[in-house]
Every structure is written in C-alpha cells, then in structure tokens.
GROMACS .gro file of C-alpha atoms in nm:
model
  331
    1UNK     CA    1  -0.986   3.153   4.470
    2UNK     CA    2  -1.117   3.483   4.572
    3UNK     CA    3  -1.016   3.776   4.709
    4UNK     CA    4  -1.125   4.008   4.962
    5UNK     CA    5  -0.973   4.358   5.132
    6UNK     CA    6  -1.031   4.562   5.415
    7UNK     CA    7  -0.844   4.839   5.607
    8UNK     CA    8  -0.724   4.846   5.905
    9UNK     CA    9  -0.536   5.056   6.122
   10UNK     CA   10  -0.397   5.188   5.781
   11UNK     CA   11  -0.282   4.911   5.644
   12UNK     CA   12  -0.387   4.714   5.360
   13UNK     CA   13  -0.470   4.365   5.460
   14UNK     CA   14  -0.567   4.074   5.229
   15UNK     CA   15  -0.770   3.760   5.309
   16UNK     CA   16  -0.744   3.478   5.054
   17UNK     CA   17  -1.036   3.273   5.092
   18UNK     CA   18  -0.978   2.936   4.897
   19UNK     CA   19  -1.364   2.750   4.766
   20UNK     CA   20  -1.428   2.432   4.883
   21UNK     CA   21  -1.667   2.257   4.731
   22UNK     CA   22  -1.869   2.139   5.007
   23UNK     CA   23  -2.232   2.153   5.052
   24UNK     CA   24  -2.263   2.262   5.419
   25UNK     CA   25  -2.592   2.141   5.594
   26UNK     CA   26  -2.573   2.250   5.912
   27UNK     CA   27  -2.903   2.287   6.005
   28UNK     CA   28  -3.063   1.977   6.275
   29UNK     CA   29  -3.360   1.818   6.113
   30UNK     CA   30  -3.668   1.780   6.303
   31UNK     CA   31  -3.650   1.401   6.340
   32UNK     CA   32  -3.382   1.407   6.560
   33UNK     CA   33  -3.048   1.432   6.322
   34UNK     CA   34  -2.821   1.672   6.290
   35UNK     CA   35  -2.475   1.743   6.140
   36UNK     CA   36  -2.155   1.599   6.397
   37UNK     CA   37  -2.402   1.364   6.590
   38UNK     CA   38  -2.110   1.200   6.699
   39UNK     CA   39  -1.836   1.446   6.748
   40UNK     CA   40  -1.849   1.356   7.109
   41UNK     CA   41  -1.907   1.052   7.152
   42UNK     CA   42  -1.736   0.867   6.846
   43UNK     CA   43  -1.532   1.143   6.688
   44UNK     CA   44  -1.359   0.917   6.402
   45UNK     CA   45  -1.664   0.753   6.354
   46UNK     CA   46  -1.710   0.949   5.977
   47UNK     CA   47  -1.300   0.908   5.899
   48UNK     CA   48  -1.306   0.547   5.959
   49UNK     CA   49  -1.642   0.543   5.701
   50UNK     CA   50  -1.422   0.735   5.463
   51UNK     CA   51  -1.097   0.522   5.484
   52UNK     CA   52  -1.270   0.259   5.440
   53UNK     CA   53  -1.527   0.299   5.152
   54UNK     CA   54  -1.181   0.453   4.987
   55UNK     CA   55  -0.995   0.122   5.040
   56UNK     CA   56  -1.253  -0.091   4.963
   57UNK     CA   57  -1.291   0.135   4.594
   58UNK     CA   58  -0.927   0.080   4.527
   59UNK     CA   59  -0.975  -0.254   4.513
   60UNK     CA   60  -1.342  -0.257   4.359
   61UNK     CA   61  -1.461  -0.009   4.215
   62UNK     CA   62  -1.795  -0.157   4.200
   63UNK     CA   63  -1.870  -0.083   4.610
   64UNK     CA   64  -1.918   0.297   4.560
   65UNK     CA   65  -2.220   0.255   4.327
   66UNK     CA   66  -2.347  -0.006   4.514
   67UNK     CA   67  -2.361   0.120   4.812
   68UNK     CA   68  -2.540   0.441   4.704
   69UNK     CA   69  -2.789   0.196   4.561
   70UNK     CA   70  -2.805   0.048   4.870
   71UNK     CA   71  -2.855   0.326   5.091
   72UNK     CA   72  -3.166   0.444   4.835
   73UNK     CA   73  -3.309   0.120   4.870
   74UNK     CA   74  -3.249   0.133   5.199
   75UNK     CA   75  -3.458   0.443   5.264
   76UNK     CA   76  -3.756   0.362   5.042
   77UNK     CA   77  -3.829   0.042   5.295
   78UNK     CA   78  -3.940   0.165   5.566
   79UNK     CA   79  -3.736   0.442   5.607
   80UNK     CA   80  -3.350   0.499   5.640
   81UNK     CA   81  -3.333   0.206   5.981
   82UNK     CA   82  -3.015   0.002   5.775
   83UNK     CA   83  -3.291  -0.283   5.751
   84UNK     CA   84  -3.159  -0.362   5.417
   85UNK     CA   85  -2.828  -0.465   5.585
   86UNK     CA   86  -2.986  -0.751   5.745
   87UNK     CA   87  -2.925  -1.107   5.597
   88UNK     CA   88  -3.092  -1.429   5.626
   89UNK     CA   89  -3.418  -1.543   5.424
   90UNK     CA   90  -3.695  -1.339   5.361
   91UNK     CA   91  -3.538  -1.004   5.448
   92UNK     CA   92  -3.488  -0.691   5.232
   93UNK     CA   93  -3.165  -0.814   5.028
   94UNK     CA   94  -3.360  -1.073   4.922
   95UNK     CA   95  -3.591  -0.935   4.758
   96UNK     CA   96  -3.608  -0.927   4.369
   97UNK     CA   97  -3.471  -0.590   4.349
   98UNK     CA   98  -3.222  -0.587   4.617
   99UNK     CA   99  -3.076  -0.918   4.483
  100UNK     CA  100  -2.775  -0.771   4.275
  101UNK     CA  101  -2.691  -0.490   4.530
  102UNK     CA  102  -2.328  -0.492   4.622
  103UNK     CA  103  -2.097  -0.360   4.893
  104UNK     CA  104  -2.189  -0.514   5.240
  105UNK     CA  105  -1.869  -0.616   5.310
  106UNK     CA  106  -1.789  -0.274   5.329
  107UNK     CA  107  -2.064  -0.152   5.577
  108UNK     CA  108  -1.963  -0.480   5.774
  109UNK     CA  109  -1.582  -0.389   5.779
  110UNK     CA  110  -1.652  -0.011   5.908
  111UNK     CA  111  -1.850  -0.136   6.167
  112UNK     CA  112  -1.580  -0.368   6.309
  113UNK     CA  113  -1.388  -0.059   6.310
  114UNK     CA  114  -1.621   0.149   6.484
  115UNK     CA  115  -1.740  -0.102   6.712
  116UNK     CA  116  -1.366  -0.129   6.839
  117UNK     CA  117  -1.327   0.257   6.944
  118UNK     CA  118  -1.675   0.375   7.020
  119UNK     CA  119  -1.887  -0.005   7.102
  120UNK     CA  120  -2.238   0.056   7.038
  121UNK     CA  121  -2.244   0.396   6.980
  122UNK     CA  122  -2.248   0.434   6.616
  123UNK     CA  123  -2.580   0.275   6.409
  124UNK     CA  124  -2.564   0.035   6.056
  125UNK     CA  125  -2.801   0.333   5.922
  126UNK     CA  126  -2.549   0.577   5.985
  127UNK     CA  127  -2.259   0.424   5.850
  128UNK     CA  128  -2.457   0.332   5.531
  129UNK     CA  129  -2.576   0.711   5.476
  130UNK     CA  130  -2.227   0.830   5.535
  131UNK     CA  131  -2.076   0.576   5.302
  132UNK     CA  132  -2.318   0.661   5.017
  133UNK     CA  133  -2.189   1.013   5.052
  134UNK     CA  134  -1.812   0.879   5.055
  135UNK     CA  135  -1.872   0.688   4.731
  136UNK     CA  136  -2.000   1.009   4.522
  137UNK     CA  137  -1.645   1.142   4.703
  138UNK     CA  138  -1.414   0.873   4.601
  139UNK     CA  139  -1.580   0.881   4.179
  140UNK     CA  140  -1.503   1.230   4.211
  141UNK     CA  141  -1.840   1.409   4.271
  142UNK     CA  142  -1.884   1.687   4.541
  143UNK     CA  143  -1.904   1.611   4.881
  144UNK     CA  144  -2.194   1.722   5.153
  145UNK     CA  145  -2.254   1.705   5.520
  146UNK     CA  146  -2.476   1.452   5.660
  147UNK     CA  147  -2.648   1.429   5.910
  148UNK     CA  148  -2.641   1.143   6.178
  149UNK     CA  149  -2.832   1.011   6.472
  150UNK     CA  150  -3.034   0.732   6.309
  151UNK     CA  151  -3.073   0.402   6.482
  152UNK     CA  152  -3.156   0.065   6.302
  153UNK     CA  153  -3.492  -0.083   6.266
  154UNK     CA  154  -3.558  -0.407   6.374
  155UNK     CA  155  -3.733  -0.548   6.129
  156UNK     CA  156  -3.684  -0.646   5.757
  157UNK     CA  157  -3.926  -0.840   5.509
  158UNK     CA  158  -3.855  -0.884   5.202
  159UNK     CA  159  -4.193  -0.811   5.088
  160UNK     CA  160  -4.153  -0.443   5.170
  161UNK     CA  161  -3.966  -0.387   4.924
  162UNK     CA  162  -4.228  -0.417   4.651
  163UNK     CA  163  -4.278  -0.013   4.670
  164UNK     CA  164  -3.899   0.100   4.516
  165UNK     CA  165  -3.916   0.222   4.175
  166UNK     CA  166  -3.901  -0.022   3.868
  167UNK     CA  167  -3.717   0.050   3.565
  168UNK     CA  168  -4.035  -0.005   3.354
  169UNK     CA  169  -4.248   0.255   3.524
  170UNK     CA  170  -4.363   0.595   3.413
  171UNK     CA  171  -4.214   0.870   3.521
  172UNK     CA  172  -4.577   0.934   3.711
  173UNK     CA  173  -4.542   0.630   3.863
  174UNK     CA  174  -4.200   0.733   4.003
  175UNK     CA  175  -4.294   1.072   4.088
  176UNK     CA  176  -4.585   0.921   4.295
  177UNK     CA  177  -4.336   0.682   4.451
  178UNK     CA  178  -4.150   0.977   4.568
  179UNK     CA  179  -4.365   1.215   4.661
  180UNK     CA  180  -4.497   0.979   4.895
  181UNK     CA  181  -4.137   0.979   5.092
  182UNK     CA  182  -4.152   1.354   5.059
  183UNK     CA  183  -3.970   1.419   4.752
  184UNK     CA  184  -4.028   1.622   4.444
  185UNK     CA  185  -3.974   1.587   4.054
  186UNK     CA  186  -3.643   1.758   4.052
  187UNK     CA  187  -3.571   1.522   4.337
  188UNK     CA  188  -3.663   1.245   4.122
  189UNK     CA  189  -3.433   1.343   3.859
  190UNK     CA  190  -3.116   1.468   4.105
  191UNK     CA  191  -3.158   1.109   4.284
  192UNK     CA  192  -3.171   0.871   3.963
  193UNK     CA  193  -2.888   1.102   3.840
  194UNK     CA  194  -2.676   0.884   4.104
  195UNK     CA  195  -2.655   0.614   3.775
  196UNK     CA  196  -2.386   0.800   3.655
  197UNK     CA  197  -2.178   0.554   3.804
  198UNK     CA  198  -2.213   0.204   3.810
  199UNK     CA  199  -2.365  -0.065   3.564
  200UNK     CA  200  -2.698  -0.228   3.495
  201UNK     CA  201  -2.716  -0.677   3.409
  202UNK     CA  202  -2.846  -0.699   3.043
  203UNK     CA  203  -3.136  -0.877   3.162
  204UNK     CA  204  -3.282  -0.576   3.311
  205UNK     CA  205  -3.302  -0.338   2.947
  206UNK     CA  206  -3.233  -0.622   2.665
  207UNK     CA  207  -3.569  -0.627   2.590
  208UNK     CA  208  -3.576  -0.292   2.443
  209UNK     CA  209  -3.292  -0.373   2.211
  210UNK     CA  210  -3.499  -0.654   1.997
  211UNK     CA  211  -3.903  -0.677   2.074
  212UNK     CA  212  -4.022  -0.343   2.273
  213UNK     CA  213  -4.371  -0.418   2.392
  214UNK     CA  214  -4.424  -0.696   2.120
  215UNK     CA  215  -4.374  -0.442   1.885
  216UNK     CA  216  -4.101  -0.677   1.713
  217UNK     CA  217  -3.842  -0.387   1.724
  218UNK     CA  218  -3.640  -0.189   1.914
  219UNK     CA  219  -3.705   0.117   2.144
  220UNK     CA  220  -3.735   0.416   1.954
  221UNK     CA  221  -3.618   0.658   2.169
  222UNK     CA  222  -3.307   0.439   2.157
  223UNK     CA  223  -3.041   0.613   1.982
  224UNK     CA  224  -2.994   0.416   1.616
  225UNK     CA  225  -2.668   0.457   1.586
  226UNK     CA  226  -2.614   0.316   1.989
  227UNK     CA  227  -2.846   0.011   1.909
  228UNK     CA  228  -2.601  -0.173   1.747
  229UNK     CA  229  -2.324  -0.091   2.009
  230UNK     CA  230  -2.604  -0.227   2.287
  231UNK     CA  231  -2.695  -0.549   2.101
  232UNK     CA  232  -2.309  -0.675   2.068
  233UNK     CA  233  -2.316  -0.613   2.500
  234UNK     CA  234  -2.645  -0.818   2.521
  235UNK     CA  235  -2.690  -1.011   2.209
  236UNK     CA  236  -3.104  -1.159   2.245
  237UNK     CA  237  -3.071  -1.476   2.408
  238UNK     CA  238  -2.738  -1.411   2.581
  239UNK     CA  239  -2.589  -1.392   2.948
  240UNK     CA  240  -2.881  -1.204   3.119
  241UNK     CA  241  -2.615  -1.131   3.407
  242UNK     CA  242  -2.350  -0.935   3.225
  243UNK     CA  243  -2.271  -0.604   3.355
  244UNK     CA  244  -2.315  -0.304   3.122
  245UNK     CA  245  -2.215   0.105   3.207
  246UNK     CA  246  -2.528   0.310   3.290
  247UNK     CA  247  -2.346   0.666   3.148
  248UNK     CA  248  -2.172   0.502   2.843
  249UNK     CA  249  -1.837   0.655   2.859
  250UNK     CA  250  -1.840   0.789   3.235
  251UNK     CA  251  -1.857   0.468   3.396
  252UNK     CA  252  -1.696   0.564   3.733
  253UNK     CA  253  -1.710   0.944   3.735
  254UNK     CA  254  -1.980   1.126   3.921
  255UNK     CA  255  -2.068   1.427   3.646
  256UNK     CA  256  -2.334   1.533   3.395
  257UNK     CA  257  -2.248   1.276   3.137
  258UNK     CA  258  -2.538   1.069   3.247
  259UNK     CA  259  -2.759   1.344   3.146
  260UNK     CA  260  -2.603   1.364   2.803
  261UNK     CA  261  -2.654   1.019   2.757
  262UNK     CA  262  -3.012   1.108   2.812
  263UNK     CA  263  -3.017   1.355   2.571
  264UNK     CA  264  -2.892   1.167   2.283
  265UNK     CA  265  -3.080   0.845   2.360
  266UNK     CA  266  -2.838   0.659   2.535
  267UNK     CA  267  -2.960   0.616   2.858
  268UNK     CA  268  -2.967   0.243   2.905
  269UNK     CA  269  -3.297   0.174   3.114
  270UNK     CA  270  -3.625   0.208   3.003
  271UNK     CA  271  -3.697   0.442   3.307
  272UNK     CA  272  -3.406   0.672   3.304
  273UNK     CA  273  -3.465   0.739   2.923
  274UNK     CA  274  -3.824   0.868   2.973
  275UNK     CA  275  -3.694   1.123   3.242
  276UNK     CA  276  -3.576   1.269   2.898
  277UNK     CA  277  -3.908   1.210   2.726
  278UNK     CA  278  -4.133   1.332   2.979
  279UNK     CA  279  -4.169   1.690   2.968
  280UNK     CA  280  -4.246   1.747   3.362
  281UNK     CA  281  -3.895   1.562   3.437
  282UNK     CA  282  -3.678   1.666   3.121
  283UNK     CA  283  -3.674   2.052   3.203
  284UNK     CA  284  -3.437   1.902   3.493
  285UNK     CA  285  -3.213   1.782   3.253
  286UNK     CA  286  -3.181   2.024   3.039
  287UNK     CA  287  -3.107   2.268   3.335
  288UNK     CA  288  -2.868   2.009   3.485
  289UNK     CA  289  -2.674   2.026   3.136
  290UNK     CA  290  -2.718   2.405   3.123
  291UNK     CA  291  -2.883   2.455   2.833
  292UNK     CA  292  -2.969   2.813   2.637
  293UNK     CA  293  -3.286   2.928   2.798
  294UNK     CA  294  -3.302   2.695   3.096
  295UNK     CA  295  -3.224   2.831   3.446
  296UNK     CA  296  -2.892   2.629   3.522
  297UNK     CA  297  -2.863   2.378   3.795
  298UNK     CA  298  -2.562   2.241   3.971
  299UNK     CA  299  -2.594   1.864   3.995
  300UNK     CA  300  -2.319   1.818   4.256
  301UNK     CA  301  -2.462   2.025   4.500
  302UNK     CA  302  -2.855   1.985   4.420
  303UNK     CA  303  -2.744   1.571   4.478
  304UNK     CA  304  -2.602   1.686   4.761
  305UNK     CA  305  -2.944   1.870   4.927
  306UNK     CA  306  -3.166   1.548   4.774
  307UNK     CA  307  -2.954   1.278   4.925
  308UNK     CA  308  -2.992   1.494   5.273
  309UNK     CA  309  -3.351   1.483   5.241
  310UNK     CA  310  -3.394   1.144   5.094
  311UNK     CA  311  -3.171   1.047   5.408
  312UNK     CA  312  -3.392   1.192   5.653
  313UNK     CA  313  -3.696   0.977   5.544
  314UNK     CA  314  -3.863   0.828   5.831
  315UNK     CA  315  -3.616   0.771   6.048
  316UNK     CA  316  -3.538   0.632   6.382
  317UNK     CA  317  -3.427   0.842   6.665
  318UNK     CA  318  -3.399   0.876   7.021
  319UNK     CA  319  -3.467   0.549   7.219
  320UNK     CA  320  -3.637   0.425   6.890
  321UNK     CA  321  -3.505   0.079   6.740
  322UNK     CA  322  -3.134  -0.020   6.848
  323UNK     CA  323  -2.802   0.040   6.777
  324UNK     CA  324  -2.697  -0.286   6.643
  325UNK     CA  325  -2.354  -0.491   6.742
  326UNK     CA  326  -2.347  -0.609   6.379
  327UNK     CA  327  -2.487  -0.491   6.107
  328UNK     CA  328  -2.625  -0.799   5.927
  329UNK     CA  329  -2.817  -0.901   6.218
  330UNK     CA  330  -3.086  -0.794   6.501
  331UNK     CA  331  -2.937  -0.745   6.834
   0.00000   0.00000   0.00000
C-alpha cells in the first residue's frame, strides 16, 4: 500500500492507492491485437475463460500446466492460429511431442460457453492464449493483460511440429529456435521458467539417471545427493509413463523455486539443467533468484511481457483464417 498527499483548498487530503499486481499491456500490437478485443462484442468472453480454467483446476490440477504447454506449442507451429486444438490423424496433437499435452476439454468447454452468448465471435486461439494466462493465475503466479483478436488457422500437420524445442538440445539450439519466432535469451529462460508447474513422464529424463551418453553413469550436473531420490521415481527399466514434478517441491506453485532447482542440480530435464550450465542463459537465473551482484529480475512480470510477445507470433488477423464453431475441428 502506498500513500500519497496533496492540498487542496486547505485541506489535507489522502489518496490510498492499493498495488495490484498486474502487468498492464495496453499497447495494440501491430498484427492486429490489442488489449479488450472483445469488450464490445463478447464482453464475458475473458470471465467465462477464467471460470472455467478455475473449475476445471479444482478438479485437476494437471489442466493449468497443460494448457500453458499447449498454448507454447501452439505458437511455435505456425504461429498462435489454435491449430494445435484440432484432432483427428496427422494433425499437431499428434505429433510426438504434442502427444502427452493435456487440457482440451477445457478449451472445448469455454467455447461451448462462449459460443452460447457471443456465436462466432470469439476464436479457439484466443481462448487458448487467455487460458494459459488464467492457469499461471489459478497456481498463484501474477497475472497480465492479453491481447486478443487472433483467428484460427486452418490447417494442422503433424509434421510441423518437428521445429519446438527438444529436451536434449543445447541451449544454442534453443536460442536459435527462438530467435527465429522473435524471441531472445532472457525470453528463452522467462518462457521455459513456465515448468515450475507441472510434471515431466520418466521416459523423457531417465536416461540421465543410469547411462548419460553411454558414459555408463549418471549426469553429472545431476545433484548426487537428488540421484538417488530420482532413481526410486524412475527405477531403469520401469514405467516410462509415470509422472514426475519438474520444480521438486513446488509442484503447483508458479514462483522461483524452479530456478533453485536449477541451481542446485535439480532441474529434471536435460535441457532445463543446461540453462544453468550455459553461461549466456544462467546470468538469467541468477538475476531471476536475485543474486549478490546480478541486476534483479522479477519473474512474474518478465513471464508476463514474454508470454505477450510469444503470443503475438505470427498471427492471424483481420479476414485471415476463421473463427471456428468448435475448436477441435475446421469450419
């Protein structure tokens, strides 16, 4: 809370101001969205998101990182169209790394919603880019504006999708990956930051726990005394499917703890670990964790500004693509 005085007519007058921690991004982007796209033509279009990502999270709290996930992998395909909400074989979810991706049901039930107030006003891209900002809400991370006015692509190939990030690349082969969707190292880092909630299957880091790169032992940027904690979760040979917490200890709370985890060798995929042992991406993290010497960063709002611009990439507008009836199909 802060406080501010002036005088007037004699009198002492105080104004309270109380923060809100919002990131306010009022500004219209050049490609056609802007902030309250839809104040007048669907204005509960972003409360119904809201209400429903939170109902959905009371149940499961597995949607919210999922659909973050979602809307990330949406964006890196072509651009932010919701073409990774389309179903049916050979599209975008069903591609290798879309497989596991959870929360549809969620995008689907908003859109019934919306579709029964405001009919075909409201796009699939749109509701997914508000909901990923709902689901840093509901895990208790700051909130931001977003901006709206997307439409939905009309197509989706599966084989698009072999340009998202892997969790065995460098960190130069993510930066590349980003910078060619506009987005810079501390981008990079802010954006993968998002794994501070949600899980990762075992069969996607076991094999640093036993035979790193044929080496015959573990990773050794692996924390030792974590190893053992890691190998009872995904003992070799075991249940390649079984879910395990990306931010040991932090599971469903959007905060720094992720970049702890980093720190002390506990970040669980091979990727996210070397944002710690690459120099050009670990300055990030030591900022984001406001270390002695390093200019301090504020995760919650720098997400904030990366998911804008990561949500701006290439997208629709104007009489471009459709505004789809349902979300899990063409029109």
């Amino acid at each position: 809370m802060a406080y501010y005085y002036y005088n007037s007519i004699n009198k002492m007058v105080t104004i309270i101001f109380f923060l809100v921690l919002v990131i306010d991004v009022t500004m219209v982007f050049g490609q056609g969205t802007r902030v309250g796209f839809y104040s007048s033509t669907c204005p509960r279009a972003e409360s119904i998101v809201q209400s429903t990502v939170r109902s959905h999270f009371q149940s499961d709290p597995t949607v919210a990182p999922g659909l973050l996930r979602m809307h990330f992998h949406d964006c890196f395909v072509q651009g932010c169209d919701g073409s990774i909400l389309i179903s049916g074989a050979g599209t975008e979810r069903t591609a290798p790394p879309n497989t596991l991706l959870r929360g549809y049901e969620v995008i689907d039930d908003a859109k019934q919603q919306i579709e029964a107030v405001c009919p075909g006003v409201v796009s699939c891209a749109d509701i997914l880019a508000l909901a990923a900002r709902d689901s840093v809400l509901v895990t208790k991370g700051l909130t931001w504006s977003v901006p709206t006015g997307r439409r939905d692509g009309r197509v989706s190939r599966a084989s698009d999708a072999s340009n998202l990030p892997g969790f065995t690349e460098s960190v130069d082969a993510q930066k590349q990956k980003f910078a060619a969707k506009g987005l810079n190292t501390q981008d990079l880092v802010t954006l993968v930051g998002g794994h501070t909630i949600g899980t990762s299957a075992c069969q996607f880091f076991s094999y640093r726990l036993y035979n790193f790169n044929s080496t015959g032992a573990p990773d050794p940027s692996i924390d030792s005394t974590f190893l053992p904690q890691l190998q009872a979760l995904c003992p070799q040979n075991g249940d390649g499917s079984k879910r395990v917490a990306l931010d040991t200890g932090s599971v469903n709370n959007f905060d720094t703890s992720y970049f702890s985890n980093l720190r002390n060798g506990r970040g669980i995929l091979e990727s996210d670990q070397k944002l710690w042992t690459d120099a050009s991406t670990k300055v990030f993290v030591q900022r984001y964790l406001g270390l002695r010497g390093f200019l301090g960063l504020r995760f919650g709002l720098e997400f904030g500004r990366s998911m804008v611009k990561m949500s701006n990439i290439e997208v629709l507008t104007g009489t471009n693509g459709e505004i789809r009836k349902v979300c899990s199909a063409f029109n």
